[in-house]
Structure formats: C-alpha cells, structure tokens
Tab-separated table of C-alpha atoms in Angstrom:
chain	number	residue	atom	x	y	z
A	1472	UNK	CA	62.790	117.777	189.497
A	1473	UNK	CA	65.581	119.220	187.610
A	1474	UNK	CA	64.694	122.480	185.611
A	1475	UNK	CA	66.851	122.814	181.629
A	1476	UNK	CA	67.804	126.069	180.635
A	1477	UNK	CA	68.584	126.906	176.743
A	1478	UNK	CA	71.543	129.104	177.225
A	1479	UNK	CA	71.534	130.332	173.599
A	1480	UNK	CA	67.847	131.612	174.021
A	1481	UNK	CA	68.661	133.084	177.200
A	1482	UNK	CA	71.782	135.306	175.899
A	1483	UNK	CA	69.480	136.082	172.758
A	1484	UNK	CA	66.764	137.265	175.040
A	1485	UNK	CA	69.104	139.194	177.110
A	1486	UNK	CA	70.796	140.830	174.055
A	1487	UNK	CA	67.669	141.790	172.477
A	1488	UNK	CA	66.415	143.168	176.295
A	1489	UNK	CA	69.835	145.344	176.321
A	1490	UNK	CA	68.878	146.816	172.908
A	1491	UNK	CA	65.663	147.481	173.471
A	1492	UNK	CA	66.777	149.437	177.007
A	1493	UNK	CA	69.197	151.062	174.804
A	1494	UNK	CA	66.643	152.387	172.257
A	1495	UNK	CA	64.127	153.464	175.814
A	1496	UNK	CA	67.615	155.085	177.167
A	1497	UNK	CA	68.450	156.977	173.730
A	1498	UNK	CA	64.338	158.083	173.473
A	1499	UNK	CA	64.897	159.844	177.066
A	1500	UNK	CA	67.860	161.378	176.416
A	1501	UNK	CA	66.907	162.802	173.007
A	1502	UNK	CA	63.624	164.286	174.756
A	1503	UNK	CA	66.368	166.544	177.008
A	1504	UNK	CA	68.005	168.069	174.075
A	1505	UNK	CA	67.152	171.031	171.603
A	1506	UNK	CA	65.463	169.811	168.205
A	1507	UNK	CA	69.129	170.745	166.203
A	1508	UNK	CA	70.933	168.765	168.337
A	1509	UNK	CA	68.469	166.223	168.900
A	1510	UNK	CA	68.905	165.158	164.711
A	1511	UNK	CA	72.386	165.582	165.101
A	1512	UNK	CA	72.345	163.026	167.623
A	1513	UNK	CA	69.777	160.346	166.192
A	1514	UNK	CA	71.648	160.655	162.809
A	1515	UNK	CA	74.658	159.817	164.013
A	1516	UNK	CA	73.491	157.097	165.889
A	1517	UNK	CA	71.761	155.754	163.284
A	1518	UNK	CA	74.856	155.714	161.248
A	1519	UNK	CA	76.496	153.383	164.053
A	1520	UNK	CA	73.487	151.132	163.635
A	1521	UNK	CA	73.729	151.232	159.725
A	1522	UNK	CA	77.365	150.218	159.779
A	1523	UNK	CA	76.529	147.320	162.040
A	1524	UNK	CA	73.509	146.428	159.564
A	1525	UNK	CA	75.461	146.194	156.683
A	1526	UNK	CA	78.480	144.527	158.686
A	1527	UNK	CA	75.823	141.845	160.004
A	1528	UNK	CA	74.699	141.360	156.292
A	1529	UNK	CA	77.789	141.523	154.876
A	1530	UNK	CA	78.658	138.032	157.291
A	1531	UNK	CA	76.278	136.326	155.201
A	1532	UNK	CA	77.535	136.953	151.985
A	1533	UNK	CA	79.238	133.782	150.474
A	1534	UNK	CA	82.486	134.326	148.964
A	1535	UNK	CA	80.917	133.411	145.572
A	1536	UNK	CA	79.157	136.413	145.729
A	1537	UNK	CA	76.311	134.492	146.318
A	1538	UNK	CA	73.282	136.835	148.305
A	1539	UNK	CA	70.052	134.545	149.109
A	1540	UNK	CA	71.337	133.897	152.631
A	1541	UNK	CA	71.732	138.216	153.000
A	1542	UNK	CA	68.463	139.039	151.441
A	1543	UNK	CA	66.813	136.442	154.209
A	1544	UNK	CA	68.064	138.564	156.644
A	1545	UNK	CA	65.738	141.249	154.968
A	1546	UNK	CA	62.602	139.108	154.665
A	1547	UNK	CA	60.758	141.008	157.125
A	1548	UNK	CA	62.014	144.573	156.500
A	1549	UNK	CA	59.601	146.986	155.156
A	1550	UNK	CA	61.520	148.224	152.676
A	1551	UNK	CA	61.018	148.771	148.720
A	1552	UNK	CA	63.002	145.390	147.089
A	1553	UNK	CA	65.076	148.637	145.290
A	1554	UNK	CA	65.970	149.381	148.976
A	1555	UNK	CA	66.722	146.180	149.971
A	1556	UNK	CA	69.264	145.684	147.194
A	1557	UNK	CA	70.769	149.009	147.694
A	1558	UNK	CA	71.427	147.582	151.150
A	1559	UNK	CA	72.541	143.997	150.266
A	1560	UNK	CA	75.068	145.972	147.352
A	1561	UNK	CA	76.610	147.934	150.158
A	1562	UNK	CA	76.909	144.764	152.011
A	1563	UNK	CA	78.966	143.287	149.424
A	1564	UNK	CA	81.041	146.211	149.145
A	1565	UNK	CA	81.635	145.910	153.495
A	1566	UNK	CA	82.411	142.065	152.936
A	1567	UNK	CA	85.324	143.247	150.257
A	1568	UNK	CA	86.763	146.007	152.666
A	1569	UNK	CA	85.377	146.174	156.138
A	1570	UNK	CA	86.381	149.375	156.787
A	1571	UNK	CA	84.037	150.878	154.852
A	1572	UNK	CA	81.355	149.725	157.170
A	1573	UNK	CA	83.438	151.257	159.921
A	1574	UNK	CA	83.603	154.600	158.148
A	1575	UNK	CA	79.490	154.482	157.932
A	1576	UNK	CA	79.524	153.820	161.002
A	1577	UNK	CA	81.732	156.911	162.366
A	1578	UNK	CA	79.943	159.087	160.015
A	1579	UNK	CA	82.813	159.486	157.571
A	1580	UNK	CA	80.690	157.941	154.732
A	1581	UNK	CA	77.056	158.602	154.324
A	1582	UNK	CA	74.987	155.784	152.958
A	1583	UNK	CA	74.203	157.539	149.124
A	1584	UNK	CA	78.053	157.781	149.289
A	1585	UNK	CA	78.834	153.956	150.108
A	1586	UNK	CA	76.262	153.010	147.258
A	1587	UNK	CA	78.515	154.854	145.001
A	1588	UNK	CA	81.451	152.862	146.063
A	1589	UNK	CA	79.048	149.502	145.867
A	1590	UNK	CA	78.292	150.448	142.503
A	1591	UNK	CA	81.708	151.110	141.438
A	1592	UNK	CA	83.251	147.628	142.962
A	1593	UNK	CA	80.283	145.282	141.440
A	1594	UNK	CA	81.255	146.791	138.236
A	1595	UNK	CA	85.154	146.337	138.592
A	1596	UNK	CA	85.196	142.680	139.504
A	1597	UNK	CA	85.485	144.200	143.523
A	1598	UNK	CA	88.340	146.640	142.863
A	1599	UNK	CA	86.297	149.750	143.843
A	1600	UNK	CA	85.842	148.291	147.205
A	1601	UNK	CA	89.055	148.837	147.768
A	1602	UNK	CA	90.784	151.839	146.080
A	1603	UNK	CA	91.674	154.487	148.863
A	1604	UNK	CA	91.747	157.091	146.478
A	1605	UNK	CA	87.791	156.772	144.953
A	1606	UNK	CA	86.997	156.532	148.315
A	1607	UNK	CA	88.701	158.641	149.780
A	1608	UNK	CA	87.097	161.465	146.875
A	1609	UNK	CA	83.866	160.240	146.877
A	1610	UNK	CA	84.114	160.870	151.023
A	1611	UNK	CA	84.865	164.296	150.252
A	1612	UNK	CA	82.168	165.333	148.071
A	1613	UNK	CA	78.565	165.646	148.471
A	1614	UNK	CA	76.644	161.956	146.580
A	1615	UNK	CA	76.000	164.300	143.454
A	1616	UNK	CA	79.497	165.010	142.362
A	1617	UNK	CA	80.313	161.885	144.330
A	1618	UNK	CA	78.524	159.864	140.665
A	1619	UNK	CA	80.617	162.253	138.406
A	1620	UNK	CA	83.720	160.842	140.479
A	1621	UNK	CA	82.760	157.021	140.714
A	1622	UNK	CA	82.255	157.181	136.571
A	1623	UNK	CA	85.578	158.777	135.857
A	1624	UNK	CA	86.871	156.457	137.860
A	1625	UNK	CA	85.013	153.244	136.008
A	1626	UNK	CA	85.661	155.027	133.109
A	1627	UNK	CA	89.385	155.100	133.392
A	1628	UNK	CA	89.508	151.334	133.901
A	1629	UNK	CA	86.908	150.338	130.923
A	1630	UNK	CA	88.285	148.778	128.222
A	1631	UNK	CA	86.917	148.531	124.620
A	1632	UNK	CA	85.803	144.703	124.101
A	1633	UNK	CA	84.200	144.680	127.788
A	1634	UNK	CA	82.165	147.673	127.277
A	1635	UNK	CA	81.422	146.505	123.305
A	1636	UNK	CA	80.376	143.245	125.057
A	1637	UNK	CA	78.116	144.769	128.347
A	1638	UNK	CA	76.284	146.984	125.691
A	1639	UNK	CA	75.407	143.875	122.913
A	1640	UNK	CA	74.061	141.931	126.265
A	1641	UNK	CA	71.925	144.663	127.355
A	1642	UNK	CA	70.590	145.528	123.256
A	1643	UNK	CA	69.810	141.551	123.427
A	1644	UNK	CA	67.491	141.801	126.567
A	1645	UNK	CA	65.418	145.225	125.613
A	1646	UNK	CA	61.856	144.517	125.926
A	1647	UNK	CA	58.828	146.449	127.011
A	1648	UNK	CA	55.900	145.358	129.154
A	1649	UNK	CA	52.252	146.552	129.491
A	1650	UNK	CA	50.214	145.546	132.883
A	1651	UNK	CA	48.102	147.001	135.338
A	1652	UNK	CA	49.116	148.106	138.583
A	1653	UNK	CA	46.698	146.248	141.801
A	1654	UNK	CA	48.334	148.954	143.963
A	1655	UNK	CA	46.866	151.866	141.766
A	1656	UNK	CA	44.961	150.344	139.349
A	1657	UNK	CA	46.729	151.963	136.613
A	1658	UNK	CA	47.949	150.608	133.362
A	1659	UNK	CA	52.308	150.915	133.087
A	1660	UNK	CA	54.184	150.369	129.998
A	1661	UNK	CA	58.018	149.745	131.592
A	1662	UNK	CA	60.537	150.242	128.458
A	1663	UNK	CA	63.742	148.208	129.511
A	1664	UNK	CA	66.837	148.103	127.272
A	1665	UNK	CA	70.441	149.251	127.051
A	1666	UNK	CA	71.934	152.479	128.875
A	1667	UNK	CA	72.292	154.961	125.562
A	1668	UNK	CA	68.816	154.560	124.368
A	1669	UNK	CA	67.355	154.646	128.088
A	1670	UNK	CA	69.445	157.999	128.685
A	1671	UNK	CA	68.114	159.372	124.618
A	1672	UNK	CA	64.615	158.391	125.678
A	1673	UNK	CA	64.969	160.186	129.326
A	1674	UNK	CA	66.520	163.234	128.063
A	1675	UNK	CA	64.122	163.163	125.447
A	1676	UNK	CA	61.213	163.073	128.276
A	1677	UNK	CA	62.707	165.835	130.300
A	1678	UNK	CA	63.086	168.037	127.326
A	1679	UNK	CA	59.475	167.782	126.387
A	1680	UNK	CA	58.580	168.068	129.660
A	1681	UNK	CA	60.351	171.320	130.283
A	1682	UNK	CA	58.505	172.433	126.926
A	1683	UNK	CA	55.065	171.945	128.994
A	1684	UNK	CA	56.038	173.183	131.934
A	1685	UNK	CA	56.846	176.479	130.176
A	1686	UNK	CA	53.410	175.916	128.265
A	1687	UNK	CA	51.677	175.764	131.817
A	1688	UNK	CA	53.154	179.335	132.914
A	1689	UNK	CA	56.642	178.331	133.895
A	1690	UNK	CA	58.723	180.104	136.610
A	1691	UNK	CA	55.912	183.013	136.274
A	1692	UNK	CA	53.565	180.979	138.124
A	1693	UNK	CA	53.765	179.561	141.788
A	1694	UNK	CA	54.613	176.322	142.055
A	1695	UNK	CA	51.392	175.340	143.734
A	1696	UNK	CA	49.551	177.036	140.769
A	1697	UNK	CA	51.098	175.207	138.204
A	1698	UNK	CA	48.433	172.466	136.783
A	1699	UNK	CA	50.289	169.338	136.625
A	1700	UNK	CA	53.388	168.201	138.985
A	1701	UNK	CA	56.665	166.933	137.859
A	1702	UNK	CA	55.417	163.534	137.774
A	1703	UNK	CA	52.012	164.148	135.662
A	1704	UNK	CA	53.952	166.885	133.356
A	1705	UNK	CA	57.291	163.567	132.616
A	1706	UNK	CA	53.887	161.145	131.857
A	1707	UNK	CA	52.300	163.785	129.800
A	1708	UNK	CA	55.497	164.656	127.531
A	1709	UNK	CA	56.380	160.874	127.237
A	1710	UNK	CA	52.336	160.780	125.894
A	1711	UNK	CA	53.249	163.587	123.474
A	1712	UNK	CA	56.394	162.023	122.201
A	1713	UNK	CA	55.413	158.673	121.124
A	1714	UNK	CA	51.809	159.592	120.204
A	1715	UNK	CA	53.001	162.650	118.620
A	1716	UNK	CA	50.030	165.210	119.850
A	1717	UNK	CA	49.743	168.244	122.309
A	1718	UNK	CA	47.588	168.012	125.493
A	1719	UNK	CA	46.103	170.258	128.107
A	1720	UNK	CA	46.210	168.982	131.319
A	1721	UNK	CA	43.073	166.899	131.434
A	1722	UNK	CA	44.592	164.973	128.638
A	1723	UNK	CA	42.112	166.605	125.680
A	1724	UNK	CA	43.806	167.474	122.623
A	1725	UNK	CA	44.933	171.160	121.209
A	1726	UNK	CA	47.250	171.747	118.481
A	1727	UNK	CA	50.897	172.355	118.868
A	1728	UNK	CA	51.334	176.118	120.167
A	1729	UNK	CA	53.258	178.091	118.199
A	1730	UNK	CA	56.141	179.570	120.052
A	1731	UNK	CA	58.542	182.468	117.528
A	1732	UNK	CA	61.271	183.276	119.334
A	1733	UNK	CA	61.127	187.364	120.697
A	1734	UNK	CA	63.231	189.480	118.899
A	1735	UNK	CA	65.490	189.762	122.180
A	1736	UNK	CA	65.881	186.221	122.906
A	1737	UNK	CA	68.813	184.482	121.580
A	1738	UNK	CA	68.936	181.793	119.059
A	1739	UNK	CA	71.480	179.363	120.116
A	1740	UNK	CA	69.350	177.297	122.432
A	1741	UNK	CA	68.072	175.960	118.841
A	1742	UNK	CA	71.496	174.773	118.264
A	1743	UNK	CA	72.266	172.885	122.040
A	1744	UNK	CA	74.181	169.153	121.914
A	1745	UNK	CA	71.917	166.867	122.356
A	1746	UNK	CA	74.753	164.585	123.055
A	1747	UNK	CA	78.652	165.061	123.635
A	1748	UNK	CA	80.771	162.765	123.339
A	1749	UNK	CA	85.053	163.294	124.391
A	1750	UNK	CA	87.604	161.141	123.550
A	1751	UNK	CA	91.659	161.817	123.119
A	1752	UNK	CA	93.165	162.567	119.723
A	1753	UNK	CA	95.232	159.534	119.709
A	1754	UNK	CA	91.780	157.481	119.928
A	1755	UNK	CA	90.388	159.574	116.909
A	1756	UNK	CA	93.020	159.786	114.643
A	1757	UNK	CA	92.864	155.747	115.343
A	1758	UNK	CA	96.605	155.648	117.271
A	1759	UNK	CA	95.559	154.535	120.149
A	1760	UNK	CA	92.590	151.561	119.953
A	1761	UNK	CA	92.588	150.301	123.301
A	1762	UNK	CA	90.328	154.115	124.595
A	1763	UNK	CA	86.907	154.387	125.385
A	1764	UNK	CA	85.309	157.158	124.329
A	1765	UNK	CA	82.562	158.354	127.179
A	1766	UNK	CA	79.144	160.098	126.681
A	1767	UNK	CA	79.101	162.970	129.357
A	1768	UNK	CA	75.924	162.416	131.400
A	1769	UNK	CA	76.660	158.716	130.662
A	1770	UNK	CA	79.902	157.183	130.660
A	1771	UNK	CA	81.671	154.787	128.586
A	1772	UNK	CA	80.451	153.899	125.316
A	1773	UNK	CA	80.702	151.147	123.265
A	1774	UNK	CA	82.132	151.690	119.661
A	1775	UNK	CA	79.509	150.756	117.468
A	1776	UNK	CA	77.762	153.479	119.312
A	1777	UNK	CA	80.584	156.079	118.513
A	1778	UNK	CA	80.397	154.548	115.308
A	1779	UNK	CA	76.545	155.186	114.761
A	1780	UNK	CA	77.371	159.065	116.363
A	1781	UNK	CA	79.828	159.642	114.013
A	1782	UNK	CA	77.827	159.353	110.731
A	1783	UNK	CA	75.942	162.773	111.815
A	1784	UNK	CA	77.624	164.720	114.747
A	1785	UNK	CA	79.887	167.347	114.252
A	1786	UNK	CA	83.643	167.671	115.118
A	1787	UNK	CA	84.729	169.787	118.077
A	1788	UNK	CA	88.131	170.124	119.273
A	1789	UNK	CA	88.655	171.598	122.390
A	1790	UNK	CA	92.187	172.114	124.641
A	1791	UNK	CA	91.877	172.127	128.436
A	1792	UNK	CA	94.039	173.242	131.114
A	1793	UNK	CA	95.152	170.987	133.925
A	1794	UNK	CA	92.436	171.824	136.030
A	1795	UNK	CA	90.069	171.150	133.520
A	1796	UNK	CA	89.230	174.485	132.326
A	1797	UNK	CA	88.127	175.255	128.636
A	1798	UNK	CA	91.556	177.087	127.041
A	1799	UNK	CA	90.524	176.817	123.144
A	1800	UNK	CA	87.461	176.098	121.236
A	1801	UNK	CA	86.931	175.999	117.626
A	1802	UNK	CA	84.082	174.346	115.545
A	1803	UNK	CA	82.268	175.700	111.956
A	1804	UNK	CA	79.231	177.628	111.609
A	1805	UNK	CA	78.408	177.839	114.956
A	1806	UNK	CA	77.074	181.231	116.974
A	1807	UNK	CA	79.961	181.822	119.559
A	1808	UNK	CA	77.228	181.492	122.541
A	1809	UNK	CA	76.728	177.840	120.977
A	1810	UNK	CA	80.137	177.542	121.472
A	1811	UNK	CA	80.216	178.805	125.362
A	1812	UNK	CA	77.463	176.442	125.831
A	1813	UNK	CA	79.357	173.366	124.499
A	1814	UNK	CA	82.351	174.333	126.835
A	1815	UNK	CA	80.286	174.215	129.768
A	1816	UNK	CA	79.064	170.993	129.065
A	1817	UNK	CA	82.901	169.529	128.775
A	1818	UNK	CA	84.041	171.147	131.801
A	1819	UNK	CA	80.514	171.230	134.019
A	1820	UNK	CA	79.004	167.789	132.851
A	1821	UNK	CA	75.671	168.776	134.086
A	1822	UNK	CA	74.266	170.892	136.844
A	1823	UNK	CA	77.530	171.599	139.164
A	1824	UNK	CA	74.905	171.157	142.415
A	1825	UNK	CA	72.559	168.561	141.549
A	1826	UNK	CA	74.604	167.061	138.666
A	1827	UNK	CA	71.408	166.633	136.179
A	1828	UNK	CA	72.364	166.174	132.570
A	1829	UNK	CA	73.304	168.876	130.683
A	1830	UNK	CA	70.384	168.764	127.889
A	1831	UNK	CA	68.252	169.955	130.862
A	1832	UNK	CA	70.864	172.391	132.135
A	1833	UNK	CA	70.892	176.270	131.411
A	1834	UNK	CA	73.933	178.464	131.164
A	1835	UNK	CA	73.875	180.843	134.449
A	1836	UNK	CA	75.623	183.963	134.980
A	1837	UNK	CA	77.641	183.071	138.684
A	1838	UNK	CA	76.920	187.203	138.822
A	1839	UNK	CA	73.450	187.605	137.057
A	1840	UNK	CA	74.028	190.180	133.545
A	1841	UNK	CA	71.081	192.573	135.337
A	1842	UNK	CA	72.576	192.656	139.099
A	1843	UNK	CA	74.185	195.761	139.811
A	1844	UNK	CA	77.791	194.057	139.665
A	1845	UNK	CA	77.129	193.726	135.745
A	1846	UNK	CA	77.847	189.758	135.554
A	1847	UNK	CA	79.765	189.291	132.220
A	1848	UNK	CA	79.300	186.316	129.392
A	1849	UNK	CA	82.582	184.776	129.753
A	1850	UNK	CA	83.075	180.759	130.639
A	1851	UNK	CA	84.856	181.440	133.801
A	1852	UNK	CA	81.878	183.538	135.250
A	1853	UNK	CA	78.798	181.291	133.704
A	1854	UNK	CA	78.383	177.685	135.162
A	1855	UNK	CA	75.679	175.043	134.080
A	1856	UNK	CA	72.344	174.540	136.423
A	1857	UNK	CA	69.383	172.830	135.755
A	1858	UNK	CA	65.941	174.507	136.205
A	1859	UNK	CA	65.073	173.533	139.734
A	1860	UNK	CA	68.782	174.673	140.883
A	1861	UNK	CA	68.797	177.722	138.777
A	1862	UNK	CA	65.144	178.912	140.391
A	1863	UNK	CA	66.385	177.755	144.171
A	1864	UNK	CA	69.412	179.828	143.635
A	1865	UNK	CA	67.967	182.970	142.515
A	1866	UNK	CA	64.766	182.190	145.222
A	1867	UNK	CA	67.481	182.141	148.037
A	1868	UNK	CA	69.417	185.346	146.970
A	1869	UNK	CA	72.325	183.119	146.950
A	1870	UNK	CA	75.375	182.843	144.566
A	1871	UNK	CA	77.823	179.945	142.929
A	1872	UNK	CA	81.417	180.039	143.782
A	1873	UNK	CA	84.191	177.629	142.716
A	1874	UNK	CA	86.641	176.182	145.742
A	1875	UNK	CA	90.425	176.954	144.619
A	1876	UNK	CA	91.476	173.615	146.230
A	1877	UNK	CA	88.357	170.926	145.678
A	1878	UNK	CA	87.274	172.611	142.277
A	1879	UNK	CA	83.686	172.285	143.494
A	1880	UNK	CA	81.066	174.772	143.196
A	1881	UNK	CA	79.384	175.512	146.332
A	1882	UNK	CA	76.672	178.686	147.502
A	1883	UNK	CA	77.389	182.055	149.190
A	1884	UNK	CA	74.477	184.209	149.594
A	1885	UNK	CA	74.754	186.760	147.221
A	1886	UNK	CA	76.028	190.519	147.965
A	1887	UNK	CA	73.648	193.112	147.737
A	1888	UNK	CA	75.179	194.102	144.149
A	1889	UNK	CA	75.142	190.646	143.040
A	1890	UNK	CA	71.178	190.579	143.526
A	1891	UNK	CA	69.359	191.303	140.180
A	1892	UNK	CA	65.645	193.075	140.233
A	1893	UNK	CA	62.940	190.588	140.890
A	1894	UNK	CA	61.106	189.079	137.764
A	1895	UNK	CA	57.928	190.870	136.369
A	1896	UNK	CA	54.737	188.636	137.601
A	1897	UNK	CA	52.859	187.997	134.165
A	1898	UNK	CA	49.086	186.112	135.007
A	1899	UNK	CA	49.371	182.549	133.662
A	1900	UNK	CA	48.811	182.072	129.792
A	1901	UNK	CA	44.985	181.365	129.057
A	1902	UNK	CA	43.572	178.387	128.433
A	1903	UNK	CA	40.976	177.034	126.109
C-alpha cells in the first residue's frame, strides 16, 4: 500500500514547530537574565517579529492600494479594529519602501514612529514613504515631536485647492449619532465632522475640564483624592458646555462658582489665543496665493477658514531667527505677558514633552521664579507644558533644557538651587 504525503502541510507544520521551539527557547533564556535586561531583550525581539508582521502584511497589499486581502490576515487577531488599521497603514507604508520594515525590525524605528510615517505617505499620494529626510527626523525624535515633524512636513507640500477641497468633503459628511453601548450599556453621542471644528470642540472640552478639575481641589489634592478621573471630569465639562449648567460630581446641579481673580494673580490668562494661526507676509499681503496658512496644534487650513478667522482675530506680526526663536513681537493693547505667551505658542506649538495643544499649555519658568537660582520671565528661560507635564516635572525635582544641536527640550534633574519650596497643602474646597 503506498502511503501520500502533502509536502506543503508538512513544511507548514515544521515551520510552525520551529517557531514555536523558538518562542519555548526565548521563554528559557529570558528566565536566566535580570528583569532590565530581560525587557530589553523581549522588546527587541519583538521588534524583529513586528517588522516581519508588517512585511508579511505588506505582501498582501495590492498595488491598487487595495487592503481586504491584508485585513484577512488579521481576522483572528485580538486587536481593537483602530489597532488593526494602525497595523494594515504601516503595512502600506512597508509595501512603498521596504526598508522601513527593516528599520522596525532592527529597532531603528519604533512602531508610534512608523505610524507617523504611514500617516504622512497615505496623505501625500505615497511620497512620505519614501523621503529619507522625514524619516530620517522622525527616527530621531521621540513619537511626540515626531507629529510636530510629520505636519511640517505635510504642511510644506499642501497646496491651497487640495486642502480647500479635503476640508468641503469632510464639512459634507459631519453627522452625529446617539446609541447605546451592549458592551457598557451606556448611551454615546459620537460628533463626527471636519478637523477645525473637532479640534474647537476638543480644546473647548479640555478647557472646561481643566476649569473642574481646579473646582475639585486641583494640584492641592492627591490624585487619588480627586472625585472624578480624567475621563469622568472630559464627559462632565462636555455636559456643561452644551447643556450650559455646573455639576458636582454625582451629576446634581449647583450654580456656576464664582471665581475673582486674587489680587496677586495675573490677568493675562483672560486674554490667551484660543487659536493661532501663521502664515508668510507674501501670503497676507495677497503676493503669494499658492501658501497655506496652518493652525498650530492643527495644520493646514483651508481658506475659507482663514477667511472666517479673519473677520474677528487680531493681527500679530512676529520675526524669528533661523532657529526659530521669537526676535520681535508687536501687537495693540495687549499686557506684555500676553505677548510672551503668544511667542511661546509660535515657537513651542504645544507642550515641548508631550506636545498637547497649547490652549491647555501653561507658561513654565525652565528655573522656577521662587527656586533659589531666581528663574527670570524672559522667552528664552520659560517654555510651554501642559498640566500633567508641568506637575510630573516639578514632582520629579527635575528641570527642562534645550539641546544646542536637535533643538529639543529634554529633562535634567534639577540642581539643588533650581528646586523651589514645596507647595502649601490647603484641605480640598467644601462641598455642598
């Protein structure tokens, strides 16, 4: 009786036995090593395994950009569907330029990185993909500043009539929808619609719910004492703001709060940007038609956009040097701290660490103005950092430097004269 062998099953069975001895061999070895080295090793091995992912994925891409045949592959992945586009989007960007999966794979590009450069080539017709340059930047900065990098970048390329035309297709599909959740059982309202009223309404959110979070004791009170989380505090404020009421933190009613502003505290916050918009003088004077203006926090904007700006903002002018750096400043009726302010949002863009947008950012002292040291109010020694990096920072004893040759800001701990007296604890305000 003669015995018939499928070859192909057999090398697939023995392939998927030689991985599987690999993973056994890899869960021995890390059991010899020291918990720090131990991560080191599993994280870079699963970067190998990542690049071969998206490399394997990336196969199955057709060249009309076409992705049912990839996200098959993914079928029986756990993952979120968010996830599993994120990873089908870096494919795309591996098909275009295959080193890039290499480069995961050796570690030189981490996968928040590579979704910058997806994001950058499926909105340049594939170009991103495969500019040395972005990539080679976006390599050599953490993800955060990596998204300021990837926008200048798009933003250098946009041109007027595409981004006029991206924004009146988004305006067109805006919609909102009301359902309830069978994971949670809760009711969502999702607001969908084009990317200048989604970043008003978001700033809007996390400027209320800074408001509350100060309401609820702010940085005087633990974090673990604090009465609602991030999460319940961004629901409550987006409650407040379209129902236009007040509420304590198991959702009853109480009149707005009046808050005067101490006789020590400055004014200016009153006068913040809500939004900044830069453009060249050649665009505003009309010279030069062909710019995009861009929205910092944002990007390019369209011009009926600038247009609608226009009819209420204020003109700035402002002259930079070539690294970027705030020279001159002039505007009218405006406190000069105002005017700091607005410089740091040109130059900074948003928190320098975390890069959150600058309407939720505060001005901070790189030497705090009580430390020893005497930390002056002057744009080259103040740097923008939102509320969760500003506590961290002064938390850790640590301090903000810039790098001479990257122009990043990275952390030092802080020198004993840099180190201002701890804040007074003050109980938590009293509640009805």
């Amino acid at each position: 009786m003669a015995a018939v062998f499928d070859i192909n099953t057999g090398f697939r069975s023995s392939a998927v036995a030689t991985i599987n001895a690999g993973l056994e061999t890899i869960t021995v070895a890390v059991a010899t090593l020291g918990p720090t080295e131990a991560v080191v090793e599993l994280e870079r091995a699963q970067q190998r395994l990542a690049g071969l992912k998206h490399q394997v994925i990336a196969d199955h891409i057709h060249s009309d950009g076409n992705t049912r045949d990839a996200e098959k592959l993914l079928a029986n992945s756990k993952a979120s569907r968010n996830t599993k586009r994120r990873i089908v989007n870096r494919a795309k960007a591996v098909g275009r330029n295959a080193s890039l999966g290499d480069k995961l794979a050796n570690d030189e590009l981490s996968e928040e990185q590579l979704d910058l450069i997806a994001d950058a080539s499926a909105k340049s017709n594939g170009a991103g993909a495969v500019d040395e340059t972005l990539i080679a930047d976006i390599a050599a900065a953490d993800p955060d500043k990596g998204r300021s990098i990837k926008d200048d970048w798009l933003a250098a390329r946009a041109s007027v009539d595409g981004t006029q035309t991206e924004h009146d297709r988004q305006r067109a599909l805006r919609r909102t929808q009301s359902y309830n959740s069978k994971k949670t059982g809760l009711g969502v309202t999702t607001l969908e619609g084009d990317s200048v009223s989604q970043r008003a309404v978001n700033e809007a959110i996390a400027a209320r719910s800074k408001q509350i979070y100060k309401r609820d004791g702010g940085r005087d009170l633990p974090t673990s004492k604090h009465p609602r989380t991030r999460a319940q505090r961004e629901y409550d404020a987006a409650y407040e703001l379209i129902c236009g009421v007040t509420i304590r933190p198991d959702g009853s009613p109480t009149p707005e709060p009046d808050s005067p502003t101490p006789a020590n505290k400055p004014t200016n916050r009153l006068a913040r940007p809500r939004v900044v918009i830069t453009m060249t003088l050649d665009e505003f004077i009309g010279n030069d038609p062909a710019q995009v203006a861009r929205q910092i926090g944002l990007g390019v904007i369209p011009q009926s956009v600038l247009a609608g700006y226009a009819e209420y903002a204020d003109i700035i002018a402002a002259l930079f040097d070539a690294n970027g750096e705030p020279l001159w400043l002039a505007r009218m009726q405006r406190h000069a701290s105002s005017a700091q302010y607005l410089a740091l949002v040109l130059r900074d863009r948003g928190c320098v660490l975390c890069g959150t947008p600058p309407s939720q950012c505060d001005a901070h002292h790189r030497i705090p103005w009580n430390a020893p040291a005497k930390g002056k109010t002057n744009i080259n020694e103040l740097a923008l950092l939102c509320t969760l990096c500003h506590t961290k920072l002064h938390a850790d004893h640590h301090t903000l430097y810039q790098d001479p040759a990257s122009r990043h800001w990275k952390i030092r701990s802080a020198l004993p004269h840099e180190i201002p007296p701890a804040r007074p604890q003050h109980p938590p305000p009293q509640r009805e």
